[in-house]
Coordinates of N, CA and C in Angstrom, one line a residue:
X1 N 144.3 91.3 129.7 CA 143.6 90.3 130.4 C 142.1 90.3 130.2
X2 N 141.3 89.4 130.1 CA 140.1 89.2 129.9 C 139.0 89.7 131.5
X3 N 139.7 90.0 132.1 CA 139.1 90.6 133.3 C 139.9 91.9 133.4
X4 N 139.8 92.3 132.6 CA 140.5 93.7 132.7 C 140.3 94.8 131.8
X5 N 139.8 95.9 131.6 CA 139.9 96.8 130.5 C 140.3 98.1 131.0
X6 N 140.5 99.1 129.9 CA 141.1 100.4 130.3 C 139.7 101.3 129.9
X7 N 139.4 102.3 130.9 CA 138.6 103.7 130.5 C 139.2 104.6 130.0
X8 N 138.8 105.1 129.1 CA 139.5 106.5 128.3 C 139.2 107.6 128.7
X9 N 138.8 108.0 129.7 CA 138.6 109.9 129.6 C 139.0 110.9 129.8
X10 N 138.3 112.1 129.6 CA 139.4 113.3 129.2 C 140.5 113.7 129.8
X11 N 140.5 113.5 131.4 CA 142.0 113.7 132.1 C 142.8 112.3 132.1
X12 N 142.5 111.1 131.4 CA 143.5 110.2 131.2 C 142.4 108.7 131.3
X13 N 143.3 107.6 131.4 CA 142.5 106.5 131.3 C 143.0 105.6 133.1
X14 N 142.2 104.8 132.8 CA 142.5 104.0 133.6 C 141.8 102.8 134.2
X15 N 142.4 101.9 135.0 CA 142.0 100.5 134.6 C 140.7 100.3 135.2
X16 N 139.5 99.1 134.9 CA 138.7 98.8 135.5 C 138.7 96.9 135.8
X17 N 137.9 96.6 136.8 CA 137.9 95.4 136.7 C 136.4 94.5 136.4
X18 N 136.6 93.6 135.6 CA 135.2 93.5 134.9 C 134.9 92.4 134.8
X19 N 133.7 91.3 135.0 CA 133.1 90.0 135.2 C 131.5 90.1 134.1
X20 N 131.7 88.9 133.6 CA 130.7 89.4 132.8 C 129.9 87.8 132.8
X21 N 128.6 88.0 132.3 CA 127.6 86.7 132.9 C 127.4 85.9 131.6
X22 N 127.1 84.9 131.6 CA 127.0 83.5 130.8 C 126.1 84.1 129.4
X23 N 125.2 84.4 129.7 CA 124.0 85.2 128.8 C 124.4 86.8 128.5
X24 N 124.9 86.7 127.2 CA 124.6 87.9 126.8 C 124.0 88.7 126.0
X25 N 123.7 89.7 125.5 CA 123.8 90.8 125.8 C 123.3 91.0 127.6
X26 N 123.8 91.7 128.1 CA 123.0 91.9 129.4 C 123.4 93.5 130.1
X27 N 122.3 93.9 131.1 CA 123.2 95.5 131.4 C 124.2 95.3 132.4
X28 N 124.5 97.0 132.6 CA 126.1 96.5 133.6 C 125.8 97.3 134.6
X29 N 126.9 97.1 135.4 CA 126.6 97.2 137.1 C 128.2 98.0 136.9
X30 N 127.8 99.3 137.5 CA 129.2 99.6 138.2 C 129.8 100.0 139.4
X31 N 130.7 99.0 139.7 CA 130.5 99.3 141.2 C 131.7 99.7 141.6
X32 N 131.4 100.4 142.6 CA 132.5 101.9 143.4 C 133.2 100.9 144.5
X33 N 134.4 100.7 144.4 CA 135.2 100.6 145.7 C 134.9 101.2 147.0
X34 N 135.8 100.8 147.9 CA 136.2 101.6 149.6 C 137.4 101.9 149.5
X35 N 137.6 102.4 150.7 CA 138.9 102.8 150.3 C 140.0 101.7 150.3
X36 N 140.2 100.7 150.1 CA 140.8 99.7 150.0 C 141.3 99.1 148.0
X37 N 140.4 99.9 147.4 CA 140.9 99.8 146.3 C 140.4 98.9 145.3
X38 N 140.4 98.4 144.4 CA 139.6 97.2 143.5 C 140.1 96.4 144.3
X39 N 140.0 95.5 145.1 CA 140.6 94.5 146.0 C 140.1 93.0 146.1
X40 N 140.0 92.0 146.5 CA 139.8 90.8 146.2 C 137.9 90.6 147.0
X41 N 137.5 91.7 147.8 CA 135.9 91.7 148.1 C 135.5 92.7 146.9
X42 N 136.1 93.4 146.2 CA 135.1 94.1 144.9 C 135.2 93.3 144.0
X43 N 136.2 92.9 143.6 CA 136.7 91.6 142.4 C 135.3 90.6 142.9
X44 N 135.5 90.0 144.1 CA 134.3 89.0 144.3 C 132.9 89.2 144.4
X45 N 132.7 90.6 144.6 CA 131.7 91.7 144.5 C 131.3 91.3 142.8
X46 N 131.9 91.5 142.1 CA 131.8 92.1 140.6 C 131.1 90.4 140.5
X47 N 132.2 89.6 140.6 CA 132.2 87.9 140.2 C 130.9 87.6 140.2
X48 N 129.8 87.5 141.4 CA 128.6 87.7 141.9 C 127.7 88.3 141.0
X49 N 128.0 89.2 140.9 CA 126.9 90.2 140.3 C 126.8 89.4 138.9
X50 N 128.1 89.1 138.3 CA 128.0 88.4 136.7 C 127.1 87.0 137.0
X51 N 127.2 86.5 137.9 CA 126.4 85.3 138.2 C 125.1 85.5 138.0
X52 N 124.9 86.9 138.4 CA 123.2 87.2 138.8 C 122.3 87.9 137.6
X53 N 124.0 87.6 136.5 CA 123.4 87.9 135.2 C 123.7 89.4 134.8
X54 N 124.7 90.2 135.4 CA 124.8 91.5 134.8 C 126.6 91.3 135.1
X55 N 127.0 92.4 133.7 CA 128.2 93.2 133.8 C 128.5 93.4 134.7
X56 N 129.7 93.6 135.2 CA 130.0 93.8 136.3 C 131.2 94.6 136.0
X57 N 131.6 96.3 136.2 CA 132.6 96.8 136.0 C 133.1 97.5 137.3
X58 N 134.5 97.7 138.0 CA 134.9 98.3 139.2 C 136.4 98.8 138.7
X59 N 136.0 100.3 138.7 CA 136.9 101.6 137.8 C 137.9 101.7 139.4
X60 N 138.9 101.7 139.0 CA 140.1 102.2 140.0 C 140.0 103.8 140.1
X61 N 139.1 103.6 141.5 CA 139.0 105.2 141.9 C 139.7 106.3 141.9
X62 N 141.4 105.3 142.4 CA 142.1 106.1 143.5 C 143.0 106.6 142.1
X63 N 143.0 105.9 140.3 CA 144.2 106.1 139.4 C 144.9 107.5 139.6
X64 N 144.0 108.1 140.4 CA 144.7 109.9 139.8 C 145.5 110.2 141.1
X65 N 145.6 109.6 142.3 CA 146.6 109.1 143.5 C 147.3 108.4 143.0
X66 N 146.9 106.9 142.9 CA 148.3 106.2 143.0 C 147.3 105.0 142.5
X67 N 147.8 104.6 140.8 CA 146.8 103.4 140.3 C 147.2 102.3 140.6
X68 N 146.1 101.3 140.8 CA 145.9 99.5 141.2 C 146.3 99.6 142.4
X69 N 145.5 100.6 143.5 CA 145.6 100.4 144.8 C 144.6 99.1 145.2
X70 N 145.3 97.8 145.9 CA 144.6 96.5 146.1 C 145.2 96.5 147.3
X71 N 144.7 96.7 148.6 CA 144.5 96.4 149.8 C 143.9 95.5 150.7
X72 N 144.6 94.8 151.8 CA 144.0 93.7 152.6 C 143.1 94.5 153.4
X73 N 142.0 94.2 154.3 CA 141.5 94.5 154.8 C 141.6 94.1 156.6
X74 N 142.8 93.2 156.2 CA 142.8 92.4 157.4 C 144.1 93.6 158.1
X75 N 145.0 94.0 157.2 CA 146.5 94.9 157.6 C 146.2 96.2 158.5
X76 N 146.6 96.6 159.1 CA 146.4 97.8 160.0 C 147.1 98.8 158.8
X77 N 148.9 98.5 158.4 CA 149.0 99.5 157.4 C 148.3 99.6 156.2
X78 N 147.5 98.5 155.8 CA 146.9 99.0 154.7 C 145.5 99.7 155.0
X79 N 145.1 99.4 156.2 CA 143.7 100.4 156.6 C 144.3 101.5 156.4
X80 N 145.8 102.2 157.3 CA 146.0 103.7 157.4 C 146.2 104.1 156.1
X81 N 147.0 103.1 155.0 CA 147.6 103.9 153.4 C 145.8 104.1 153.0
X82 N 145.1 103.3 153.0 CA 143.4 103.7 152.6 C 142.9 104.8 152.6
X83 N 142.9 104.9 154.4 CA 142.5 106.1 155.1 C 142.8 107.2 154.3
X84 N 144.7 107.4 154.3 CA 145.4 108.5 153.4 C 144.6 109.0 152.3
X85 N 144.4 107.7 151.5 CA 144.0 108.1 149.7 C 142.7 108.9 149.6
X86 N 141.4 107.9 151.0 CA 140.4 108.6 151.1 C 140.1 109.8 151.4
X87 N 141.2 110.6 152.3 CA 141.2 111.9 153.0 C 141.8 112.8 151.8
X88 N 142.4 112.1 150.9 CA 142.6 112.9 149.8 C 142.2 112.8 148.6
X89 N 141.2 112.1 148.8 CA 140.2 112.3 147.0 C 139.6 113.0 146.7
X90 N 139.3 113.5 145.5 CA 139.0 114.4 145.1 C 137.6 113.9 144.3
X91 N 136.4 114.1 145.1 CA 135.2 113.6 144.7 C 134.7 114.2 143.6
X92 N 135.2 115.5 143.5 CA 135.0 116.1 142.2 C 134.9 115.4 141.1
X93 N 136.2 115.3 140.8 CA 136.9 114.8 140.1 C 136.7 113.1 139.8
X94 N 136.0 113.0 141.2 CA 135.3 111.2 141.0 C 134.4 111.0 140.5
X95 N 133.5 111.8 140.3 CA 131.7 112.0 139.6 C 132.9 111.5 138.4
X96 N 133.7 112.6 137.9 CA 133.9 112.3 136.4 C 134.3 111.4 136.0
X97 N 134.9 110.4 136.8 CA 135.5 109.0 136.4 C 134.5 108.1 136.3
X98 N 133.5 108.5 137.5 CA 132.5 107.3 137.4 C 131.5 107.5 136.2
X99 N 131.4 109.1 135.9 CA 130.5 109.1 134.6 C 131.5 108.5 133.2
X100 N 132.4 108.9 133.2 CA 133.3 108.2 132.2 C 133.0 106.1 132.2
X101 N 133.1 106.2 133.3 CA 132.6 104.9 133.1 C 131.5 104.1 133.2
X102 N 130.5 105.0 133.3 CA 129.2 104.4 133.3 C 129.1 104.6 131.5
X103 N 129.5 105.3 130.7 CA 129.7 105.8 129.4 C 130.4 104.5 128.7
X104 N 131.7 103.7 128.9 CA 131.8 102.6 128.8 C 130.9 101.5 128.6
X105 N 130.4 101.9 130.2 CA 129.7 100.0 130.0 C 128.5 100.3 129.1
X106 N 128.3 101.9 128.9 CA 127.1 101.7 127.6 C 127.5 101.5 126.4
X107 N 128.6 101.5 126.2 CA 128.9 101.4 125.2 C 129.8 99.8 124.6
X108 N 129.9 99.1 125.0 CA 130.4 97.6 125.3 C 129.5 97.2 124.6
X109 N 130.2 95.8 123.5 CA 129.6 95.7 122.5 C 128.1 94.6 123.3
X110 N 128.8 94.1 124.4 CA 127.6 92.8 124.6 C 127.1 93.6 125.9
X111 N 126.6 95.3 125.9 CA 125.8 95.8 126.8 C 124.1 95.4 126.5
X112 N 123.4 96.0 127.2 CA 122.2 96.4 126.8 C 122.1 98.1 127.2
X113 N 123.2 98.6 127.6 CA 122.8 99.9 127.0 C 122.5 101.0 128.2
X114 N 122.1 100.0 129.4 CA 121.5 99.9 130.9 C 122.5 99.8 132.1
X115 N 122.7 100.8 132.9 CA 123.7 101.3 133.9 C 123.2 101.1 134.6
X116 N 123.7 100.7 135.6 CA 123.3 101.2 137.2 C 124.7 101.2 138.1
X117 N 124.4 102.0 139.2 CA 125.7 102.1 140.1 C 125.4 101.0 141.7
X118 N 126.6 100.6 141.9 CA 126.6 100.1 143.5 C 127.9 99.9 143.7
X119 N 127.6 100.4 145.1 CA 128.9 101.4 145.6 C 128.8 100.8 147.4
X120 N 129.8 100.7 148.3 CA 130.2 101.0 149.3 C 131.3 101.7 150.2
X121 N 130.7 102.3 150.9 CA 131.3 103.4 151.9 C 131.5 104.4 151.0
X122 N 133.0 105.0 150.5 CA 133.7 105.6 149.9 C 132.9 105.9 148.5
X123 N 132.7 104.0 147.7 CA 131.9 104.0 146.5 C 130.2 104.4 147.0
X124 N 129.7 104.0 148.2 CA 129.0 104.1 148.2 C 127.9 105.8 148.2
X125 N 129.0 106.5 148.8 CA 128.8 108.5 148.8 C 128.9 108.6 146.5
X126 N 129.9 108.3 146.1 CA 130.0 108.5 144.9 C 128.6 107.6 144.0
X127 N 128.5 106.8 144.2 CA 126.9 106.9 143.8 C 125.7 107.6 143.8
X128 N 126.0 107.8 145.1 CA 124.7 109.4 145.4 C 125.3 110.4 144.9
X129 N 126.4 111.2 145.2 CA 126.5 112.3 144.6 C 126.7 111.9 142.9
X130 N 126.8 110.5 142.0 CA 126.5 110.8 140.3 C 125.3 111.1 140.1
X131 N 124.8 109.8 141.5 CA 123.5 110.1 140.6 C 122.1 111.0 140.7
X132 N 122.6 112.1 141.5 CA 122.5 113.2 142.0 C 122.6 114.2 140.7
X133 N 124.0 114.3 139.9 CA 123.8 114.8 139.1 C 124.0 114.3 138.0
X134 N 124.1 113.1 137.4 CA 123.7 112.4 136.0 C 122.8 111.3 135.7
X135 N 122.4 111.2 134.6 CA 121.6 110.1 134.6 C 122.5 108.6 134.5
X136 N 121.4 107.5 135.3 CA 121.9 106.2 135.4 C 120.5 105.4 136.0
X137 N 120.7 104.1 135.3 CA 119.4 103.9 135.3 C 119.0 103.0 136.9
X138 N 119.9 103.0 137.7 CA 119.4 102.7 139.0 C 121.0 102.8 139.7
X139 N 120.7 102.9 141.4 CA 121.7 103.2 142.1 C 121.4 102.5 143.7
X140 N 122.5 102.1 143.9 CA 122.1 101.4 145.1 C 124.0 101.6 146.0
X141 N 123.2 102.2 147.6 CA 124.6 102.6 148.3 C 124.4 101.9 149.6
X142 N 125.5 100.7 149.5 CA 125.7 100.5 151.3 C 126.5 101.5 152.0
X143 N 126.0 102.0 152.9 CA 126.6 102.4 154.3 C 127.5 103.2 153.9
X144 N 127.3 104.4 152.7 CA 128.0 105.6 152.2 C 128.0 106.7 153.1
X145 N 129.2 107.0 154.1 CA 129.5 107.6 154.9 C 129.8 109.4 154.2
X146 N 129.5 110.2 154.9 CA 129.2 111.7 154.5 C 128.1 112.1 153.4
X147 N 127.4 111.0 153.4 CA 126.0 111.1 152.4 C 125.0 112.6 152.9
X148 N 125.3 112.8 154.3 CA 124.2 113.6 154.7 C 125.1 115.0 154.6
X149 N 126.3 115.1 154.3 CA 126.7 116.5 153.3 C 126.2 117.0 152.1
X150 N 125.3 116.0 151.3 CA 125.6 116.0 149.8 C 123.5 116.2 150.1
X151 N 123.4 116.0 150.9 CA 121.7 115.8 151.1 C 121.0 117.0 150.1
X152 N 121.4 118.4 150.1 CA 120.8 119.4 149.6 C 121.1 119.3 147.9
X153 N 121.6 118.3 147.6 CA 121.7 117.5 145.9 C 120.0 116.7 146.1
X154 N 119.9 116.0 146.8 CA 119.0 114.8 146.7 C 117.8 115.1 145.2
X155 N 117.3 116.6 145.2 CA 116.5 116.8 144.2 C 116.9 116.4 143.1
X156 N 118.3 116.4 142.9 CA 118.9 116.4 141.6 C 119.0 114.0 141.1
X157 N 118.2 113.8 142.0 CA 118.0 112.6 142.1 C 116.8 111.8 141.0
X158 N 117.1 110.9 139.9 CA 116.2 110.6 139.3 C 116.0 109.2 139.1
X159 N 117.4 108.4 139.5 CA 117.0 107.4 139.3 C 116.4 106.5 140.7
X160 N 115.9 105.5 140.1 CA 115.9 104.3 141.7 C 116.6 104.1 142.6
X161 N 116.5 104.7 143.2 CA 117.7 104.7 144.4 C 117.5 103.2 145.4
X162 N 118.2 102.5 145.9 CA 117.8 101.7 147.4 C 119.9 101.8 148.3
X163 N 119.3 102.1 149.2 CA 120.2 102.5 150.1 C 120.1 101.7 151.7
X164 N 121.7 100.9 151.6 CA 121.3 100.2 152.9 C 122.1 100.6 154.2
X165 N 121.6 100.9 154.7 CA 122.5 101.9 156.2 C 122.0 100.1 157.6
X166 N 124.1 100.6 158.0 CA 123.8 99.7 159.4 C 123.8 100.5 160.5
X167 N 123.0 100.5 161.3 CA 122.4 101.0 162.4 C 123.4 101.3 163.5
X168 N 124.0 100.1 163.7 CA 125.6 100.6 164.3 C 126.4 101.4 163.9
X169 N 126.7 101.4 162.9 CA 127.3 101.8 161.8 C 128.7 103.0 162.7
X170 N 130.2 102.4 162.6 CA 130.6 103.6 163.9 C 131.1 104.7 162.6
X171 N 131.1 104.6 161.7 CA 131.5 105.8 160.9 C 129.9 106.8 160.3
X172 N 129.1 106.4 160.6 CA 127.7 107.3 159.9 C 127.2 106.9 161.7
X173 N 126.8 108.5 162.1 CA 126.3 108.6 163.3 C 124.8 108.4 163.0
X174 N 124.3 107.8 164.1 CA 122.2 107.6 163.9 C 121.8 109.6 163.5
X175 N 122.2 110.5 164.0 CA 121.3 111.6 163.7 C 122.3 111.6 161.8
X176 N 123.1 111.5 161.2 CA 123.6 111.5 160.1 C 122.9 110.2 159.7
X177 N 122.3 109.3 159.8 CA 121.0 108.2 159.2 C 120.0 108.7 159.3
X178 N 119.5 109.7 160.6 CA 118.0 110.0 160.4 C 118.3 111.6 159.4
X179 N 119.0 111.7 159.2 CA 119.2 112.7 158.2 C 118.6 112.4 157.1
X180 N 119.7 111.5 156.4 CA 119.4 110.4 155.4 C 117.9 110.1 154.9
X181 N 117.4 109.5 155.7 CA 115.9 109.1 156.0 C 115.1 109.8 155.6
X182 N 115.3 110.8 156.1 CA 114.1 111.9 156.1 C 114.3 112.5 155.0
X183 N 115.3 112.8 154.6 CA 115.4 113.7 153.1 C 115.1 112.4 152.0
X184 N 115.5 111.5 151.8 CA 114.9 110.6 151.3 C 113.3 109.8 150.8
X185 N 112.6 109.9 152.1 CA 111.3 110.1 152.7 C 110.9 110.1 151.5
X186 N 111.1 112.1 151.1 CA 110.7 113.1 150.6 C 110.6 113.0 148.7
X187 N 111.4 111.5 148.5 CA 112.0 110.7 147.2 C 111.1 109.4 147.1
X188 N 109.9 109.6 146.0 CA 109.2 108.4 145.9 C 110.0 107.2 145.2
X189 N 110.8 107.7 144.4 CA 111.8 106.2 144.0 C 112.8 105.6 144.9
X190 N 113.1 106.4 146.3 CA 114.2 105.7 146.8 C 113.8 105.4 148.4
X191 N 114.6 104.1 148.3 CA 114.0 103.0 149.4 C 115.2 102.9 150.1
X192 N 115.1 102.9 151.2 CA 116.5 102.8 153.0 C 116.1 101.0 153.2
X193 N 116.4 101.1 153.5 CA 116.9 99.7 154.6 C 117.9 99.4 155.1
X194 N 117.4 99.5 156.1 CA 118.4 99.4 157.8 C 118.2 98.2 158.6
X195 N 119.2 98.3 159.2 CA 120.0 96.8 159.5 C 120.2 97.2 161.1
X196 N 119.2 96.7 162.5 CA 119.2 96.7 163.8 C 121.1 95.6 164.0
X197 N 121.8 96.2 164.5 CA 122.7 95.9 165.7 C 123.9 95.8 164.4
X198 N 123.8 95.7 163.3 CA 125.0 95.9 162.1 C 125.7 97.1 162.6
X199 N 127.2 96.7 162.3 CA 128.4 97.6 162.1 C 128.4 97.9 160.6
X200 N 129.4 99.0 160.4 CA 130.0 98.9 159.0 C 130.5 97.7 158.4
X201 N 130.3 98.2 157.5 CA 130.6 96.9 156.3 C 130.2 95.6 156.5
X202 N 128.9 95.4 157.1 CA 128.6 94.0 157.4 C 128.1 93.1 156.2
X203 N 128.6 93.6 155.4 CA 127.9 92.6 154.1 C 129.7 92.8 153.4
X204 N 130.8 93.2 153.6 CA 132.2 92.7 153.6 C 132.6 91.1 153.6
X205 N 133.1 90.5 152.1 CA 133.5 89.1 152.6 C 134.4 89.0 153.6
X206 N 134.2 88.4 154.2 CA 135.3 88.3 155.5 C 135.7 89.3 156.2
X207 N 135.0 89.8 155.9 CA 135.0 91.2 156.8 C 135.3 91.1 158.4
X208 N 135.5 92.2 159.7 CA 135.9 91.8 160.7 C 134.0 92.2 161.6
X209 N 133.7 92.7 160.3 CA 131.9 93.0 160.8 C 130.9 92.2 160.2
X210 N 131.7 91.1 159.4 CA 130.4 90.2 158.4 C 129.4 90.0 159.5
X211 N 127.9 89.5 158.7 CA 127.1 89.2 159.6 C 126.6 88.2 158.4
X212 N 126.4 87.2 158.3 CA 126.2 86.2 157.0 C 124.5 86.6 156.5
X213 N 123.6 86.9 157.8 CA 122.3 86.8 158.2 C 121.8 88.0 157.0
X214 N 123.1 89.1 157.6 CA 122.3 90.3 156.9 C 122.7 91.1 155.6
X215 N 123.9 90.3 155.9 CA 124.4 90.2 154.3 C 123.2 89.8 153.1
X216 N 123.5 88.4 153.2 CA 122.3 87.8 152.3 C 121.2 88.4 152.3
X217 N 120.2 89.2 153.1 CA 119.2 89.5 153.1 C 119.5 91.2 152.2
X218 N 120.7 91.6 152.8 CA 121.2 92.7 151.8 C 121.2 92.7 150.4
X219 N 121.9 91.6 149.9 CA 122.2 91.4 148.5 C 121.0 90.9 148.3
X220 N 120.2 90.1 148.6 CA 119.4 89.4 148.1 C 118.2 90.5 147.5
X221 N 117.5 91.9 148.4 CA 117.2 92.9 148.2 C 118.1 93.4 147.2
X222 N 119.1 93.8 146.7 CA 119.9 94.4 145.7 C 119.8 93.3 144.2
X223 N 119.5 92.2 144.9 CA 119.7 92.0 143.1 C 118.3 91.8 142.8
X224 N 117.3 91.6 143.8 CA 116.1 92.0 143.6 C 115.8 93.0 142.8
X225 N 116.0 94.6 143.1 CA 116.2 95.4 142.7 C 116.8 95.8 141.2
X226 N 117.7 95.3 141.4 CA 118.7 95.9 140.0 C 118.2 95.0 139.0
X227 N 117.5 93.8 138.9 CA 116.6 92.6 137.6 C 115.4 93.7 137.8
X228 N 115.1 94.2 138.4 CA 113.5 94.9 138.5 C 113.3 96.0 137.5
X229 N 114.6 97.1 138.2 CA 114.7 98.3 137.7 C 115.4 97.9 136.4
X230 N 116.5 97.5 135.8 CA 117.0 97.0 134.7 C 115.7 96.5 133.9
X231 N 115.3 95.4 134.3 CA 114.2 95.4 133.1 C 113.2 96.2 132.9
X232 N 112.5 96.7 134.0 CA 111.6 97.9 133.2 C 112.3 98.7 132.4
X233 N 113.3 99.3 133.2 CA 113.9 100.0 131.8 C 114.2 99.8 130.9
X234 N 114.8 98.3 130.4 CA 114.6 97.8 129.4 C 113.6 97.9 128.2
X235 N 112.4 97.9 128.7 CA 111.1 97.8 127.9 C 110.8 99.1 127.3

């Protein structure tokens, strides 16, 4: 399928889903699921991004559980099968898929060469912790829950970071944000933005926490970002 290709690497392959923009050559965007899976908000996730003029690739996290997990968001049993996959991933082992596939989109024949990651919740921790320890040429995490485990990496941080935390947020506690924050601080390339009275996932299409307000103002900052850092690096 033309929205679909396979990653190759060394513990096995597996599928990603992929939107690509009118103008090409252009860089690619790879973006990390939740625990819900490549699902019809990452698919429209990706769709977007190709609009805004970049590649858009979203690698099936969960392949080494149980591959083409696509979850409603609206289902109670598909929050709990989520839940399951998440409590059992092996983040280890995730760096390496996502570096396998940041390795792809550089290599695609109508790349420019130029990575960047974006990621929420689930995807959003697996962005910090790649790009913690590999190079990518920008990274951007909504509301990546257990971020403030991985904090004592942050050094190992080189690229542009922008990270958007909701203030509500009932899975990342305020002292686990001011965590965040402050080790961040400490990071001249990376930028927080926080979001007064936001729940999780408020930038979710149809989410049961959308906020339309701060969504847009969300993304609108991220693709700011990702034309900015992408083309300097470019040059």
């Amino acid at each position: 399928m033309e929205n679909r290709i396979t990653v190759k690497g060394r513990d096995g392959e597996f599928a990603a889903y992929i939107a690509r923009p009118t103008a090409l050559p252009a860089p690619a965007v790879v973006v990390l699921q939740e625990l819900f899976g490549v699902n019809a908000d990452i698919r429209k996730t990706c769709d977007e991004l190709a609009a805004q003029g970049f590649i858009a690739i979203a690698p099936d996290l969960f392949w080494r559980q149980e591959p083409g997990v696509d979850l409603d968001v609206t289902s109670e049993a598909d929050w709990q099968h989520g839940l399951r996959l998440y409590s059992a991933y092996d983040r280890d082992a995730g760096v390496t898929d996502v570096r396998v596939t940041v390795r792809t989109a550089v290599e695609l024949p109508d790349s420019t060469g130029k990575v960047a990651l974006l990621g929420y919740c689930l995807g959003a921790l697996m962005v910090f912790i790649t790009a913690t320890r590999h190079k990518v040429d920008a990274a951007v995490a909504y509301h990546g829950g257990d971020t403030e485990k991985y904090l004592k990496e942050v050094g190992g941080l080189a690229a542009p970071l922008l990270m958007h935390l909701a203030e509500e947020d009932e899975f990342m506690s305020k002292a686990a944000q001011a965590q965040i924050k402050a080790a961040l601080a400490e990071i001249p390339s990376a930028t927080v933005c926080s979001y007064p009275g936001q729940r999780h996932a408020f930038s979710r299409h149809n989410g049961a926490h959308y906020d339309a307000a701060a969504a847009t103002l969300a993304h609108g900052r991220t693709y700011e970002f990702l034309k900015r850092e992408m083309r300097n690096r470019c040059s």
